[in-house]
Coordinates of C-alpha atoms and ligand atoms in Angstrom, one line a residue:
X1 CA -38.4 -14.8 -37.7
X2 CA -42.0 -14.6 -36.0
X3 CA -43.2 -14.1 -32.7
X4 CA -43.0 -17.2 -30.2
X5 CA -46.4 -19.5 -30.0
X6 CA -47.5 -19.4 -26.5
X7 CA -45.6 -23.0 -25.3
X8 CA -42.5 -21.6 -26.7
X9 CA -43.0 -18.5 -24.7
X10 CA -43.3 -20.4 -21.3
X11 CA -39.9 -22.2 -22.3
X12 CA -38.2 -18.7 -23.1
X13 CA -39.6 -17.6 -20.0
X14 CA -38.2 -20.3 -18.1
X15 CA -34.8 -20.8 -19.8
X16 CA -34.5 -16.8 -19.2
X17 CA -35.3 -17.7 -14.9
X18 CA -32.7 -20.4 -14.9
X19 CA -30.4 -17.8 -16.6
X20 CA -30.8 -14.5 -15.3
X21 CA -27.5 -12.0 -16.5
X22 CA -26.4 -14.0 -19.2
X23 CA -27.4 -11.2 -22.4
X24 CA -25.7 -13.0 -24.8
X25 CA -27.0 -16.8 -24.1
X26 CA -30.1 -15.8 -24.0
X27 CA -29.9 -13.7 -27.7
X28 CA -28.3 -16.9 -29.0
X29 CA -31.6 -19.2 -27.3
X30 CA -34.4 -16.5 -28.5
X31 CA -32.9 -16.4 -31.7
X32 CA -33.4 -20.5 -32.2
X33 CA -36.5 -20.0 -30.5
X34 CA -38.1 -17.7 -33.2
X35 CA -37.1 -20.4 -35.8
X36 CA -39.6 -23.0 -34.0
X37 CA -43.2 -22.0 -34.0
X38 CA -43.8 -24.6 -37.2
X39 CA -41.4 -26.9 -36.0
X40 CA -42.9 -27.8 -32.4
X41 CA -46.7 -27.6 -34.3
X42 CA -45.0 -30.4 -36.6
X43 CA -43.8 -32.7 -34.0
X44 CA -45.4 -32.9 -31.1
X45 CA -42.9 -34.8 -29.5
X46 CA -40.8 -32.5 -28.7
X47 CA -42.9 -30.6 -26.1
X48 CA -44.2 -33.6 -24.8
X49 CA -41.0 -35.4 -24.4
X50 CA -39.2 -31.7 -23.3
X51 CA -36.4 -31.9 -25.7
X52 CA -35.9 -28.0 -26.4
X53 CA -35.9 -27.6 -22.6
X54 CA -33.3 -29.8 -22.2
X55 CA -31.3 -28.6 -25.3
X56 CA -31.0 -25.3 -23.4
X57 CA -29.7 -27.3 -20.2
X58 CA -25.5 -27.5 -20.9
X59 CA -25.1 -31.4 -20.0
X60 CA -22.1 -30.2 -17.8
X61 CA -20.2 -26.7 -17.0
X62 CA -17.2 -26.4 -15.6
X63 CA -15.1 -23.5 -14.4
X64 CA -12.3 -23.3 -12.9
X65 CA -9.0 -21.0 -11.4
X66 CA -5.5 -20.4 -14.1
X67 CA -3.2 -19.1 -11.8
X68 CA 0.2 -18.6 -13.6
X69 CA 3.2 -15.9 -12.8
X70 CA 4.2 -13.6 -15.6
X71 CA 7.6 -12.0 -17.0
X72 CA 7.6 -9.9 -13.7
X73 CA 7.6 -12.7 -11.2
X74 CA 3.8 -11.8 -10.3
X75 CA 1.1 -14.0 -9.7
X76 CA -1.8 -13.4 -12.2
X77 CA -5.2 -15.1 -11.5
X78 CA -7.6 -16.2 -14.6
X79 CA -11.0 -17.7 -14.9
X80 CA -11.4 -20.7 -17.0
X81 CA -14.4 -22.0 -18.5
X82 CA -15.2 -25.3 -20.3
X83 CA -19.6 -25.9 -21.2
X84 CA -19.8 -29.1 -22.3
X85 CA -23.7 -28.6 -23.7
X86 CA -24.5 -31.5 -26.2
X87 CA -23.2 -34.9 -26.6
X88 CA -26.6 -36.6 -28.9
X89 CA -24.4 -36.6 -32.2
X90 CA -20.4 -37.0 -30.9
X91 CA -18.2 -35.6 -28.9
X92 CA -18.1 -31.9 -27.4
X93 CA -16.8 -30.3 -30.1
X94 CA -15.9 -26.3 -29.8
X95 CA -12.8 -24.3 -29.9
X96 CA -11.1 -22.3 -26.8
X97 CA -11.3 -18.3 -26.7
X98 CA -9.0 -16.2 -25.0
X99 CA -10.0 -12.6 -24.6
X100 CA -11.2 -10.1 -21.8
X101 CA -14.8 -10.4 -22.5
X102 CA -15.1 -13.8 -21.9
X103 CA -17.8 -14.6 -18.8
X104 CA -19.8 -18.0 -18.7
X105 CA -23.2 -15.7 -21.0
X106 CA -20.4 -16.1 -23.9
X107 CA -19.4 -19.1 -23.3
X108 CA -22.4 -20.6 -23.2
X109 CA -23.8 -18.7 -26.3
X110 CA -21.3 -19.7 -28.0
X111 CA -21.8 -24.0 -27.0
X112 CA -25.6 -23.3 -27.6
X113 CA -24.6 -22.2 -31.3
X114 CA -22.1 -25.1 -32.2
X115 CA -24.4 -28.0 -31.2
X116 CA -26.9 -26.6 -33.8
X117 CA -23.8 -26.0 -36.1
X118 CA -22.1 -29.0 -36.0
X119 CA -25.1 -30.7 -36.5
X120 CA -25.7 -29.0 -40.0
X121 CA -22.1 -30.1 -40.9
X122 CA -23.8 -33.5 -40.9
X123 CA -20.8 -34.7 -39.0
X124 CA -20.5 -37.0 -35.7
X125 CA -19.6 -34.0 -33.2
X126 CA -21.6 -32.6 -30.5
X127 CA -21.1 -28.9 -29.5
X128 CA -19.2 -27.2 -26.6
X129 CA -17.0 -24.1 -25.7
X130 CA -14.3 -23.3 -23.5
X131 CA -12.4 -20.3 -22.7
X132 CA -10.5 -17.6 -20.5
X133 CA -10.1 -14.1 -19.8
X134 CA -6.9 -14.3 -20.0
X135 CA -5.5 -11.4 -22.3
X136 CA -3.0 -12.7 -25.0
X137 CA -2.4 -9.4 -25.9
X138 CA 1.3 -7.7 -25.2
X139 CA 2.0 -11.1 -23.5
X140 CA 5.4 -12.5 -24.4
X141 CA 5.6 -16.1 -25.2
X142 CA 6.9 -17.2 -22.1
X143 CA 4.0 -16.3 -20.4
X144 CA 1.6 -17.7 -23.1
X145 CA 3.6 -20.5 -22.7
X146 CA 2.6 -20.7 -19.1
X147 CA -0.6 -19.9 -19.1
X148 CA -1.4 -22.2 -21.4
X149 CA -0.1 -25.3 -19.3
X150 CA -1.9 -23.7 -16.1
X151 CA -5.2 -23.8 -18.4
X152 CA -4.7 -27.3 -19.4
X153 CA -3.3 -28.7 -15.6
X154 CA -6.7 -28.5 -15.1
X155 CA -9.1 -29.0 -18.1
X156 CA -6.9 -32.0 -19.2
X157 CA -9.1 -34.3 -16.9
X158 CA -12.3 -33.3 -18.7
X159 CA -11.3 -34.0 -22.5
X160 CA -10.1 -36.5 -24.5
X161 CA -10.6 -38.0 -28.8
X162 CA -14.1 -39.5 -27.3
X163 CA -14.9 -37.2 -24.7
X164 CA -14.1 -33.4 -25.6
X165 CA -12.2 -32.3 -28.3
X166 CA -11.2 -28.2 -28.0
X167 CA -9.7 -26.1 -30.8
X168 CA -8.9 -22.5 -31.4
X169 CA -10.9 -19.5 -31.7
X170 CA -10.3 -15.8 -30.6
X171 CA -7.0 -15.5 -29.1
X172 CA -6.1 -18.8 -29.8
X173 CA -4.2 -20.2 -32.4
X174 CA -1.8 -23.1 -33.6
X175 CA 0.7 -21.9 -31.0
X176 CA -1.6 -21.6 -27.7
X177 CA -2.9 -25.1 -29.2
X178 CA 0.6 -26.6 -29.5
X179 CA 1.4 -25.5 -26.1
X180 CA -1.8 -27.0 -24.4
X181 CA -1.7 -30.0 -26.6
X182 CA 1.7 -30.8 -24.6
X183 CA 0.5 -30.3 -21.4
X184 CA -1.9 -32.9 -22.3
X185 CA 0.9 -35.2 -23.5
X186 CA 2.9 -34.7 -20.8
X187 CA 0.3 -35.2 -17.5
X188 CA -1.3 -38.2 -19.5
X189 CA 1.3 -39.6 -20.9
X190 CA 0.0 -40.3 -23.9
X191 CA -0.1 -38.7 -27.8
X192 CA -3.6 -38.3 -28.5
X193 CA -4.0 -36.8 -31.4
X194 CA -7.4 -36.6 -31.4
X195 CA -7.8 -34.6 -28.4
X196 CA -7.2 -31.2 -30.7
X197 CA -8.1 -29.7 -33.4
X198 CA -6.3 -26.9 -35.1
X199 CA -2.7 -28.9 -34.1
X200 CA 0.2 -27.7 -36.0
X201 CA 0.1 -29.6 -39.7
X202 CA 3.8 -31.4 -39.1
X203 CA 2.5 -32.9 -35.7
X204 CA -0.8 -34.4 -36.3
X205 CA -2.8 -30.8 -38.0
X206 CA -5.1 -31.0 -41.1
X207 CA -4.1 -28.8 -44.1
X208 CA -6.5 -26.6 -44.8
X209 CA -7.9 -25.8 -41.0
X210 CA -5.9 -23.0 -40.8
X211 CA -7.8 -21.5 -43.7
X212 CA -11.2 -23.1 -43.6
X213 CA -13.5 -21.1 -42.1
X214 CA -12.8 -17.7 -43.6
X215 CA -12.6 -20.1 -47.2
X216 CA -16.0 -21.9 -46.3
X217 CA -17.8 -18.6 -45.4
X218 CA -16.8 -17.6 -49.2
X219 CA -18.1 -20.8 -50.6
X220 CA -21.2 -20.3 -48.9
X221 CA -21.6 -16.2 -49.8
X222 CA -20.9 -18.1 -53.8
X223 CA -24.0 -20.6 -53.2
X224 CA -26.3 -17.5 -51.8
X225 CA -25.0 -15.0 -54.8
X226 CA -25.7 -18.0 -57.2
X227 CA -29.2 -19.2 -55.8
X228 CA -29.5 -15.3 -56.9
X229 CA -28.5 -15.6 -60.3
X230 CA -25.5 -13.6 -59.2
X231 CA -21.5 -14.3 -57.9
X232 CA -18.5 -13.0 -57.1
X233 CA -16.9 -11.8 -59.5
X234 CA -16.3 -7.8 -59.8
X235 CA -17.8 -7.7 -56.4
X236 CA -16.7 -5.1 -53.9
X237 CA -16.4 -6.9 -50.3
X238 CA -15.9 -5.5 -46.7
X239 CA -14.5 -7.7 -44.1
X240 CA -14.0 -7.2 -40.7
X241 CA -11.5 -8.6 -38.1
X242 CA -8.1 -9.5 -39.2
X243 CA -7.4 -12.5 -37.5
X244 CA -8.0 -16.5 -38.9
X245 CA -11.3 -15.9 -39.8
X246 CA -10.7 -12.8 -41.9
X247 CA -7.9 -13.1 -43.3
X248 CA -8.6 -16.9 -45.5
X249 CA -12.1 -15.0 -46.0
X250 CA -10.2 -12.1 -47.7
X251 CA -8.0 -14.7 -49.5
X252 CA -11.0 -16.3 -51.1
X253 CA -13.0 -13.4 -51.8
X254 CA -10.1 -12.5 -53.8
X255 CA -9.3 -15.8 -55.8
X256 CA -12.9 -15.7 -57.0
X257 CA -12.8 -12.4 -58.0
X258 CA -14.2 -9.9 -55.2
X259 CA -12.4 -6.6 -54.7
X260 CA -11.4 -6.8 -50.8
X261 CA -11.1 -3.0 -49.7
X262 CA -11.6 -3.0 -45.9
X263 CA -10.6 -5.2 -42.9
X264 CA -10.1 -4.1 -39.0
X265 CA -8.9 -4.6 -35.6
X266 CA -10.2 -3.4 -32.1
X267 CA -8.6 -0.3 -32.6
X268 CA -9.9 0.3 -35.9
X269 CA -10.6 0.2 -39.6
X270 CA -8.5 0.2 -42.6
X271 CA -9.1 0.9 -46.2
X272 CA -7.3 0.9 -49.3
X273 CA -9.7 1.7 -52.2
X274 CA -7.0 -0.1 -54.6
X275 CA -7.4 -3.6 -52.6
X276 CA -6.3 -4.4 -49.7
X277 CA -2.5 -6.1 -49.8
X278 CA -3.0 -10.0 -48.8
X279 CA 0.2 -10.8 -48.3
X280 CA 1.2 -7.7 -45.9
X281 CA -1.5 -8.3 -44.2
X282 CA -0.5 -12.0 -43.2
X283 CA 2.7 -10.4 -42.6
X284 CA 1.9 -7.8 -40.0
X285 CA -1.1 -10.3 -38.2
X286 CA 0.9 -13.9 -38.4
X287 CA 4.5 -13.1 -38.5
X288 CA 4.8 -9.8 -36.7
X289 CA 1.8 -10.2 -34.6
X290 CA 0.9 -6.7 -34.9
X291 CA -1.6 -4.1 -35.4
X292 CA -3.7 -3.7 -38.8
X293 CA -2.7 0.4 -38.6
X294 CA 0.6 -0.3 -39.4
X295 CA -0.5 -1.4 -43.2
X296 CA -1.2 2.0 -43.6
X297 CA 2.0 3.5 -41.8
X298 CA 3.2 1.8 -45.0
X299 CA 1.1 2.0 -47.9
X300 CA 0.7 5.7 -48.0
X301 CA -2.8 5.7 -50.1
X302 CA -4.1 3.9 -47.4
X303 CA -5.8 5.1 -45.2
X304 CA -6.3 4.0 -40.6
X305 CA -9.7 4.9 -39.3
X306 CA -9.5 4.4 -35.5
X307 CA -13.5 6.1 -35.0
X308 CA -16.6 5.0 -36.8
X309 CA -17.7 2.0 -38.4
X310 CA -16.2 -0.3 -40.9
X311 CA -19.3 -0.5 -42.1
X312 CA -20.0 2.3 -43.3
X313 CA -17.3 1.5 -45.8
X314 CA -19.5 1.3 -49.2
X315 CA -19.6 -2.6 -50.4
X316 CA -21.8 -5.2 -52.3
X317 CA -20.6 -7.9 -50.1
X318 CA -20.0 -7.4 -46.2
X319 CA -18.3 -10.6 -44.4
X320 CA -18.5 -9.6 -40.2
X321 CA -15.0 -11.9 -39.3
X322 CA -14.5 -10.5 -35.7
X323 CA -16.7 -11.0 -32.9
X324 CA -20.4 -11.0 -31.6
X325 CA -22.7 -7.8 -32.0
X326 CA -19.8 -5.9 -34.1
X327 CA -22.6 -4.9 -36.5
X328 CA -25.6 -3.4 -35.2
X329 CA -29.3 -1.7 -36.6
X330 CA -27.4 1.4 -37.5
X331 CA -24.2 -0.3 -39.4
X332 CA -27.2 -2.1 -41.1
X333 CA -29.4 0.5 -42.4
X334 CA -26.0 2.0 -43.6
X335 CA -25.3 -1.2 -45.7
X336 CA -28.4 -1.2 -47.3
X337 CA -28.4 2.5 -48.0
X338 CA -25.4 1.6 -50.0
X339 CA -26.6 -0.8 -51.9
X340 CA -24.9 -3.9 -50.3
X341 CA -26.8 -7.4 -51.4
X342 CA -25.1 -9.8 -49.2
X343 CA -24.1 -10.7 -45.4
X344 CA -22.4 -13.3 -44.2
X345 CA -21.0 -14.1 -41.2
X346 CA -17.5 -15.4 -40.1
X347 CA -17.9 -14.5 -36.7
X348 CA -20.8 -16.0 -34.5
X349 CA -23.7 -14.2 -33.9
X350 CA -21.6 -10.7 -35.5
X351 CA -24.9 -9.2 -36.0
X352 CA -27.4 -7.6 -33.4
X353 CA -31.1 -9.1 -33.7
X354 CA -32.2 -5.6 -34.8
X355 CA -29.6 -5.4 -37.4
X356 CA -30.6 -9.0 -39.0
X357 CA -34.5 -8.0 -38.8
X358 CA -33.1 -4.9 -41.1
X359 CA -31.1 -6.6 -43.5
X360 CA -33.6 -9.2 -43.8
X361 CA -36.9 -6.6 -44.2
X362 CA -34.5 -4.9 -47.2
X363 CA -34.6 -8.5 -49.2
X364 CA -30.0 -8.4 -48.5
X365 CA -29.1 -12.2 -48.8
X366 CA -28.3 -12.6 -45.1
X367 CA -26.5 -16.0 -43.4
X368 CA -26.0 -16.6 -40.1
X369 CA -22.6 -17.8 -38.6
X370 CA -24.0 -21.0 -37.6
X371 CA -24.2 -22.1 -41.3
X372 CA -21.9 -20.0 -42.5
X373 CA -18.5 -20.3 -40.4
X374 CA -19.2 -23.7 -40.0
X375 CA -16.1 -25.0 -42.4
X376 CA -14.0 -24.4 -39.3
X377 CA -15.8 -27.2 -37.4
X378 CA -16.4 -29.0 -40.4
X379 CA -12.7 -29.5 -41.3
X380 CA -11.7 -30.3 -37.8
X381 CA -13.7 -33.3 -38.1
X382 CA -12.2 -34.0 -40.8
X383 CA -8.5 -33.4 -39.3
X384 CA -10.2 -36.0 -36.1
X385 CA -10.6 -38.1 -39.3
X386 CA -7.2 -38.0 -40.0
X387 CA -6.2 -38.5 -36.8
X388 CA -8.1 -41.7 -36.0
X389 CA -6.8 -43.2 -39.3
X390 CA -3.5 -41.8 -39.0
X391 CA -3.2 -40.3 -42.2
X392 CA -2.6 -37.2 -43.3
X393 CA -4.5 -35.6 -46.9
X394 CA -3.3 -32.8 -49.5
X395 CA -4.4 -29.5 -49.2
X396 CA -6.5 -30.0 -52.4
X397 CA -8.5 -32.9 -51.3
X398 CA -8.8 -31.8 -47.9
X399 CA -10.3 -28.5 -49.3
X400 CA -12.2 -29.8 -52.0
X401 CA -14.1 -31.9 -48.5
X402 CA -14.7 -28.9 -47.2
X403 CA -15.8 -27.2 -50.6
X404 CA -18.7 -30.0 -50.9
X405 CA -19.6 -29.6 -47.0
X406 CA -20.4 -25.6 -47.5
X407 CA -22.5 -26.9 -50.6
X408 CA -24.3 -28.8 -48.8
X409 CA -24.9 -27.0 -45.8
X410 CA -26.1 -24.0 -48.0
X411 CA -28.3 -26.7 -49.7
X412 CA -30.1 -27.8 -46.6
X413 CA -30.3 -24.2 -44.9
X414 CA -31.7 -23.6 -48.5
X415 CA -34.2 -26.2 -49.0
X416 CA -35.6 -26.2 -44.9
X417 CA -36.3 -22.6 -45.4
X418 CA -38.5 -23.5 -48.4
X419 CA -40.0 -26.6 -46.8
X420 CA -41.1 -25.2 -43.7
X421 CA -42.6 -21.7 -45.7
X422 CA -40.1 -18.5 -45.5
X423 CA -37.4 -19.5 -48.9
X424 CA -34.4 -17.5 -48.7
X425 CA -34.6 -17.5 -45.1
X426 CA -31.1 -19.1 -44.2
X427 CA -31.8 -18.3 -40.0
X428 CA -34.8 -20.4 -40.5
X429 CA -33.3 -22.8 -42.8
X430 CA -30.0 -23.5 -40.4
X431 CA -32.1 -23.4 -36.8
X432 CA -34.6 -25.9 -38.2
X433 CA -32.3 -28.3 -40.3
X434 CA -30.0 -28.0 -36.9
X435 CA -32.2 -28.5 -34.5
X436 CA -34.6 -31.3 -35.6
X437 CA -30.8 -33.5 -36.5
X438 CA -29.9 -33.4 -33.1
X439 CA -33.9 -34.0 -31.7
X440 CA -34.3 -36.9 -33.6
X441 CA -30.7 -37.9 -32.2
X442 CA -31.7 -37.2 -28.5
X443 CA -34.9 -38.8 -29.1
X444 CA -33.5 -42.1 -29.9
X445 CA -31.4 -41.9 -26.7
X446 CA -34.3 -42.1 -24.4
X447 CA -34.2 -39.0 -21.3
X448 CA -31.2 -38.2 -20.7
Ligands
NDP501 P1 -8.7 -14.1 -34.1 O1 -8.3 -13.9 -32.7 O2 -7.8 -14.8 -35.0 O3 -9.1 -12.7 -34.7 C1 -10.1 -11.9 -34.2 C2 -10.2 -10.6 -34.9 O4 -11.4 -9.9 -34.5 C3 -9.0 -9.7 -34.6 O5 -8.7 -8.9 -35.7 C4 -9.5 -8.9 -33.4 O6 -8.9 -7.6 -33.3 C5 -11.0 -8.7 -33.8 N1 -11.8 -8.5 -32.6 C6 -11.9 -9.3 -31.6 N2 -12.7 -8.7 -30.6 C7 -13.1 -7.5 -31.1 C8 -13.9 -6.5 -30.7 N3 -14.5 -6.6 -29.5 N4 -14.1 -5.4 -31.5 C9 -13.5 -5.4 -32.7 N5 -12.7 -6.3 -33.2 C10 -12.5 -7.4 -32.4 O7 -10.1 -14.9 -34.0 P2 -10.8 -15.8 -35.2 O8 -10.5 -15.1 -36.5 O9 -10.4 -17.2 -35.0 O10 -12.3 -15.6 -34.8 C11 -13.1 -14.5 -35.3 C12 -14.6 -14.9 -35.2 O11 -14.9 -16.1 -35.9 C13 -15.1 -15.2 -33.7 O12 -16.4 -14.8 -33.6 C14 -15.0 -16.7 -33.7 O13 -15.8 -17.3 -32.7 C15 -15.5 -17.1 -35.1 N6 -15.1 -18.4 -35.5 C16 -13.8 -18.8 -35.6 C17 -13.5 -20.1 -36.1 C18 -12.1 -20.5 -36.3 O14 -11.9 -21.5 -36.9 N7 -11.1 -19.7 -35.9 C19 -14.6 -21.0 -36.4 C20 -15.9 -20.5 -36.4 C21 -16.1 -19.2 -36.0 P3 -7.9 -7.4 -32.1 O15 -6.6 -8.1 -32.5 O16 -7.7 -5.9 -32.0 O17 -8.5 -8.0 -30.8

């Protein structure tokens, strides 16, 4: 990363005027920013023609009011949100979060990363986010149920296969997506399969989404450890979250040989120095819904942490699977103190600026989210592929798709980094590879 050239510092300037209080949007934008310095010296056309300014311009937000009545009989009022920021390469494409936190600075960090994202996937999608802060949490499904259909009375007029196509993310899984994929049905009156992503696999789902984000980011961490010299194998790996992402990351840290001893919630940290149980874990998060302390209200070597850091967990491999600025300059300086060689992200943007200026000064192979969580995305497209065809694939083929997508994403990332002077810089490598696919696209398309 590198200090912006003075034309790129007018833009930030400008971009941070038209979007004052929005912390996290404007992380995500610098962040791309400090990737461009070479980029805009290369083509000129960019400033001239003002394509980074209007990359930073959503091409349409919307937000709207979710009111729904709970268990109790009491009106609740929600905010929903829905940035539709890039259409050069394909439809919006971007899942749904549900969680407290989420304002329109998260949404729209979020959009600004999957346009750049789904552009590396080298897939027809264009990138957007939605949302709520609706709480799922403690919420029976009845009133998930109805929340869910408030949500979609509304956004159902903005989305569609060719239009805007939401999946899940935080807080939202194959269940909120099942319940919002018949709303749609039912006010349109039509079964449009390609209007979700993340669909239950017996009514129009891909095998293999459910798992291939947290799968990808492992196929990814195995193209940085081998670009090394090194892999998996005998490796001891930290993961955090213990939700979608983390949980098909632990799975395939394990199948290729990594030692899993750590995962987390909200509330906490667990750790069982003998590996961590897979299949309890899927238990207590997907069957029970529950919380990840209970594992060790069970295993009695194991031990609950509810203060502190998961990071400061000793590991060779850490894998952030939660949510944005979970690992910060101090987590960081304790992963290096202890020897850890890797980071990759699940989550988007899991680490603080400070904390990837660390990791990246101590030489620890670091990827961002937007390369490597981007098997989620990837393999929704390939479920819209599905769709559109109306087919269905195995779980092996879909997965080996996704297996050759991560290869080449880390290939590109890879190679840009090289080509444009800073190798083994995977930032660099994803912002410019990302970036310059959906210029040239925008380009083409005259001002608009
Ligand atoms: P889930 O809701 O399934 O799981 C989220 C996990 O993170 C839970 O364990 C949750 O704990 C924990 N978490 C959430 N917020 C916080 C917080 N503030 N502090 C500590 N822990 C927290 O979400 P996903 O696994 O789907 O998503 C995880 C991350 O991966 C997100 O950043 C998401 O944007 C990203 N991502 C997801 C993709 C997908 O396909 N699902 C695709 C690409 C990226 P608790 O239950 O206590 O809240």
């Amino acid at each position: 990363m590198s200090q912006l050239n003075e034309n790129l510092q007018l833009i930030y300037q400008d971009v941070l005027r038209r979007n004052p209080n929005e912390p996290e949007f404007q992380q995500a934008m610098l962040e791309v920013f400090e990737s461009l310095n070479s980029v805009m010296a290369k083509h000129p056309e960019i400033a001239k023609k003002k394509i980074l300014q209007r990359i930073c311009e959503p091409e349409r937000q919307i937000i709207f009011r979710v009111p729904w009545i709970d268990d109790q009989g009491e009106v609740q009022v929600n905010r929903g949100f829905r940035v539709e920021f890039n259409s050069a390469l394909g439809p919006y494409k971007g899942g749904i979060r549900f969680h407290p936190s989420v304002n329109l600075s998260v949404i729209k960090f979020l959009g600004f990363e999957q346009i750049f994202k789904n552009a590396l996937t080298g897939m027809p999608i264009g990138g957007g986010k939605g949302g709520s802060d609706f709480n799922p949490k403690g919420r029976s499904d009845n009133e998930i149920m109805r929340f869910c259909q408030s949500f979609m009375t509304e956004l159902y007029r903005h989305i569609g296969e060719h239009t805007d196509v939401p999946a899940g993310d935080i807080g939202v899984s194959a269940r909120e997506i099942g319940y919002m994929f018949g709303q749609y049905k039912r006010i349109t009156n039509r079964y449009e399969s390609g209007v979700f992503t993340g669909k239950g696999v017996t009514w129009g789902g891909s095998l293999a989404r459910k798992e291939a984000t947290g799968y990808g980011a492992v196929f990814f961490a195995r193209e940085m450890l081998k670009a090394r010299g090194d892999c998996l194998e005998g490796k001891t790996v930290v993961v955090s979250g213990s939700g979608n992402v983390a949980i098909y990351a632990i799975e395939k840290a394990m199948l290729f040989g990594g030692k899993v001893i750590a995962c987390s919630d909200s509330s906490g940290y667990l750790v069982d120095e003998q590996g961590l149980d897979l299949a309890r874990i899927k238990r207590i998060k997907e069957v029970e819904y529950g919380r990840i302390s209970q594992y060790a209200e069970e295993v009695k070597h194991a031990k609950f942490i509810a203060a502190g850091s998961i990071w400061s967990v000793p590991c060779d491999l850490a894998l952030p699977c939660a949510t944005q600025n979970e690992l910060n300059a101090k987590d960081a300086e304790q992963l290096v103190k202890n020897g850890c060689i890797a980071v990759v992200e699940g989550a988007n943007m899991p680490c603080t600026p400070e904390a990837v200026r660390i990791l990246q000064n101590a030489k620890v192979a670091y990827a961002p989210g937007k390369a490597a969580n981007a098997g989620g995305v990837a393999t929704s497209a390939l479920e819209m592929q599905q769709n559109a065809s109306r087919d269905s694939w195995s779980h092996e083929y879909t997965e080996q798709r996704l297996e050759e997508i991560m290869v080449n994403i880390h290939k590109t990332c890879f190679e840009t980094a090289e080509a444009y002077g800073c190798p083994g810089d995977y930032v660099m490598g994803a912002n410019i590879a990302g970036f310059l696919r959906v210029c040239n696209a925008m380009d083409a398309m005259g001002v608009i």
